[in-house]
Amino acid sequence: MSGSVNRPAFAPASVADDLSARGFGRATRRILFDKWIGRLLPLLFIVVVFPILDMIWWIAQNALPTMTWSTLTTPLYGDVGGLYGAILGTTYLAGLALAICGVLGIFGGMYTAEYASPRTATFARLFGNILAGTPAIVIGYTGYFLLVLYTGWGTSIAAGAITLSVFMLPWVFRTTDLAFLSVPPTLREASLGLGATHRQYLFRVGFPVAFPRILTGIFIALAIGVGETAPLIFTAGWQLAPATSLTQGTSYLTGLIWTYFDEPANLGHLLALSFQAAFILFVIVIGLNVVVQIIGARYRRRLKGLFA
Amino acid sequence: MEVRGPEHLLELPGGTVPSPSDLQVVRSVMSGLPPRARGMVSYPSSSEPRSGSVGVTSPAPSSPSTGAPHPKASQPAGSPGQGGDRADWKCPNCSAVLPKIGADGYVTCSFCHAVFTTGQPTVAPASALSEMMAGELALSIQGLSVLAGSKALVQDINLNVASNKVTAIIGPSGCGKTTLLRALNRMTELSGLKVRGQVLYGGRNIYGAGIDAVRVRRRIGMVFQRPTVFPSSIFENVAFGLRIDHEPEDVVERTVITSLKRAGIWDEVKDELDRPALTLSGGQQQRLCIARALAVSPKVLLMDEPTSSLDPIATQKVEDMIFELKQHYTVVIVTHNMQQAARVADLTAFLFQGKLVEFGLTKQIFESPREKLTENYITGRFG
Amino acid sequence: MRNQPGVARLSNPPGGMSLRQFFQWLSGAAVAMIPLYFIIAIVATLVYASGFQNFGWSFFSTNWNPNPNDPSVAAYGWFDFAVGSAITSAIALALAMVLSLGLAVCIVSFLPPFLSRLAAPVTDMLAGIPSVVYGIWGYVILAPYFSKVIDPWMVGTLGFLPGFNATPTQYAGGVGLILAIFILTIMVVPITTALVRDSLRSIPKELEEAGLALGATRWETMRRVKIPFIQRSIFSAGLLGFGRAIGETVAVFMVIGNEVTLPTSIFGGSTTMATLLVSQMDSAFTYPLLLKALVEIALVLMVISLSVNAIGLRLLGRKTVTGPGGIE
Ligand SMILES: Nc1ncnc2c1ncn2[C@@H]1O[C@H](COP(=O)(O)OP(=O)(O)OP(=O)(O)O)[C@@H](O)[C@H]1O
Ligand SMILES: [Mg+2]
């Protein structure tokens, strides 16, 4: 091994240098353990998703065979008829509630993100989140006393919608807040640096950029409003005939299930209606959530474009 | 004199199944003694070429029966057996046949370490360089490309990393230094990047089949640009790698102490090992991270701008420490700071737009660069 | 930081009212505090509606005897229902936490990227399914299945444990604590999964890479670096999940059996505080004292959920909780 050319050699290797995963030893055990964790953990998805799929299957099974177009267009009368009144009632309740909590929530969220002092903002977020975690039945009780009894309105769409809006508000509030927070600071500084007033920034730049995300908040709130039962049980009343005024009580999809789910078997039609209502609810809510996810994904892509 | 074909690089060290006495050696590796003093098992150079056996594509056809013959004798460049247009490169300095991996460009001979440009077979013999590279190799990077989608962040790198030397990688911002460094211990796969080519460590491709990244990273450690201490005590930070191996307490203790000493932070923390590591200063945190990397007894330490977030005094300390580390480890350091490269590195590689432009002795790179690009960068004309 | 005073100064054009002043005019203190106003309104209304009725110490007991004919023996102790709430929520939460820790860890570290991008929205979506839908599925489909298959099987295998024994008549209807726990678990999992997952994602990437660069496996990095890093957030996810479980009314009402007693077995019917508020309301319309008792129990529930949520949110240590649709 002499001469003008040096022979290259790799640094002497010890057994510990054996890079292959075969053989014995701790490293092998660790790597194998990791591999098996990686294989077994995804099985948890089956544990969680299987019951849900089972639920969807059974609800569809019980709802679809007897569902026709007239189910959606005829009101319920006694134990015959369809879901028209309930669909109408849900539309009124959720629509009105969304109008209320939309206005309050968007202004509140915008203020929190853009104007409030850090201290105020922290507290506003905390209270928003606490309200989101308040049991719906407690809100329902409050609505019953405050709006049904003390105002003298009686059970009515108005009382139900306002109560419902309290439950929906935190979601609009929170997403609006997050939406304005996620506007790239560079964009904000750029427009303010160009001499725009804060108001001009907010409406010309901030709001358009944040809008898709605010929309997701609205849709989430809508999904919650459509699917919630507890705030309405004692406030929205129950009237089978399609509602014609906000002072009347109404039937609504969740209330229909709530009312008829344990009907004796001889009223099978009502049980079928309950399942149909559940199916419709399910479709609406999942549909809204899918829309939310799509908007969210597109929004993120757009933001990425803004940054690049 | 015997020169062998490149398949020599692919040789496996000895048998693959460790015997009990070998495991004993592993244990002593953990004991924190200097690796040289531990009587590491060194394998006799096997005469049996094991081409194609470890997921490494053997670049040159090798004769299976005898020991690898002289490349001139049996493997003329562009051996017809290979088929197609695939020809091997021939080193103009020592006439060794090199595997043709990747496109034309700058190639470092794996045997004499001459740097030559394919197509222009007259490049400096680089005798001082071969002197420096005469010892063992820690890593041999062959035709390495790193791809993000179809975009190559790093392209066709051929580079040898000498054992127990400090190799610096310099180059303008965004040229792929970090990417190259991360490819050396398979951190690239965490950010979804694709790697082509080979990185040979101990003669084996770290990207080969059956090689687990976890083992690679145990041998090839990494220190990041910003200190990344775990939110636990100083002691537990350094002990991290040993704890996951369930080392006995006394081994852990000894190794932690040795590592802290080698990282040059022992004197500052020896009385408060239970202190939360996050309360240390930035410079101390960075040295703690180095100690933590040393505790798993790597052979190679990759450092990505380890001092860029530190003040001059802390930088000085880290640089001193790197100088000491050479005794026991091979260091590859990425730096933006040319003075730093000149101070700490034995060898320097200049990277530009993902390609290796020049590699040589630090002194030579800084005083008489062969390439115009290198000169421009060194003299600050860009970057 | 977003709310710099310097920025606000920019919004004062000469003349006219700035939007800032508009907001101040609109709200006095801040529209931002609307949720607080609502919380205050809820508590105030309930306190007022309770008529400050004093039920004495028997209110804090297991003695529930809403005897309308003889008010002198009437007692409104709600501890039985607190136990019902505690059992259902605690067991459901324990199961849900195990599941959601596993799911979150899996989504963040073990699934290939495209599956992980898919799994997150899917689990989020499950959080949106209305509770009546769970309820009707539980009552109509699951209850018979539980009474015929699950309950006998569990009594057979776990019957030796206290609380797991039951006679067939006890679980004849299939509704009961065990079904309520099952439904609650499925309902809480998406929420806690989202919270844990977002916490795991908020860990600096460098910290994870540091662990992996030391030759730790994904699992070891998770266990020894990431999980310790978000311990508090995990605890707070548990608290927030608990708040949800204890307040859930409709679905639990539909499957728990609504027996106004403490069951001797996990297969028997029971009542939680939240379902009591619904199941007793029809009688309460006629008996004012019972109504007041229910209102006070609602207040207790409000206080519990308020404190659980407040503590949970404080511990979470993030400014905002991302919800379903969880963006970033
Ligand atoms: N995961 C990735 N996907 C796509 N492109 C990437 C990725 N990581 C890095 N890049 C791009 O690769 C190029 C090289 O990046 P790299 O971080 O290696 O440069 P660098 O030489 O370390 O720069 P600096 O000196 O600033 O640290 C950059 O243009 C960067 O944008
Ligand atoms: Mg870099």
Coordinates of N, CA and C and ligand atoms in Angstrom, one line a residue, chain B residues 148 151 153-154 171-180 191-193 225 304-305 334 336, ligand 1:
Chain B
A148 N -37.2 18.9 -5.6 CA -38.5 19.3 -5.1 C -39.5 19.2 -6.3
K151 N -38.0 20.1 -9.8 CA -37.0 21.1 -9.7 C -35.8 20.6 -8.8
L153 N -33.0 21.1 -6.4 CA -32.4 22.1 -5.5 C -30.9 21.9 -5.4
V154 N -30.5 20.7 -5.6 CA -29.1 20.4 -5.5 C -28.8 19.3 -6.6
G171 N -21.4 29.2 0.0 CA -22.1 29.5 -1.2 C -23.1 30.6 -0.9
P172 N -23.6 31.2 -1.9 CA -24.6 32.3 -1.7 C -25.9 31.8 -1.2
S173 N -26.7 32.7 -0.6 CA -28.0 32.3 0.0 C -28.9 31.6 -1.1
G174 N -29.5 30.5 -0.6 CA -30.4 29.8 -1.5 C -29.7 28.9 -2.5
C175 N -28.4 28.7 -2.4 CA -27.8 27.8 -3.3 C -27.9 26.3 -3.0
G176 N -28.5 26.0 -1.9 CA -28.8 24.6 -1.6 C -27.9 24.0 -0.5
K177 N -27.2 24.9 0.2 CA -26.3 24.3 1.2 C -27.0 23.5 2.3
T178 N -28.1 24.1 2.8 CA -28.9 23.4 3.8 C -29.5 22.2 3.3
T179 N -29.9 22.2 2.0 CA -30.5 21.1 1.4 C -29.5 20.0 1.3
L180 N -28.3 20.3 0.8 CA -27.3 19.3 0.7 C -27.0 18.7 2.0
S191 N -39.1 16.8 4.7 CA -39.8 17.9 4.0 C -40.2 17.5 2.6
G192 N -40.4 16.2 2.4 CA -40.9 15.7 1.1 C -40.1 15.9 -0.1
L193 N -38.7 15.9 0.1 CA -37.9 16.1 -1.1 C -37.4 14.7 -1.5
Q225 N -29.5 25.6 12.7 CA -29.1 27.0 12.7 C -29.5 27.7 14.0
D304 N -25.4 23.3 10.5 CA -26.0 24.2 9.6 C -25.9 25.6 10.2
E305 N -25.0 26.4 9.7 CA -24.8 27.7 10.3 C -24.9 27.8 11.8
V334 N -21.9 24.2 7.4 CA -22.4 25.2 6.4 C -22.2 26.5 7.0
H336 N -22.1 31.0 6.2 CA -22.2 32.1 5.4 C -21.0 33.0 5.6
Ligands
LIG1 N1 -39.0 21.7 0.8 C1 -38.7 22.5 -0.2 N2 -39.5 22.5 -1.3 C2 -39.2 23.3 -2.3 N3 -38.2 24.1 -2.4 C3 -37.3 24.1 -1.3 C4 -37.6 23.3 -0.2 N4 -36.6 23.5 0.7 C5 -35.8 24.4 0.1 N5 -36.2 24.8 -1.1 C6 -35.6 25.8 -2.0 O1 -34.3 25.3 -2.3 C7 -33.4 26.3 -2.4 C8 -32.2 26.0 -1.6 O2 -32.5 26.1 -0.2 P1 -31.5 26.0 0.9 O3 -32.2 26.2 2.2 O4 -30.8 24.7 0.8 O5 -30.5 27.2 0.7 P2 -29.2 27.6 1.5 O6 -28.1 27.6 0.7 O7 -29.2 26.9 2.8 O8 -29.6 29.1 1.8 P3 -29.3 30.0 3.1 O9 -27.9 30.4 2.9 O10 -30.2 31.2 3.0 O11 -29.6 29.2 4.3 C9 -34.1 27.6 -2.1 O12 -34.4 28.3 -3.3 C10 -35.3 27.1 -1.4 O13 -36.4 28.0 -1.7

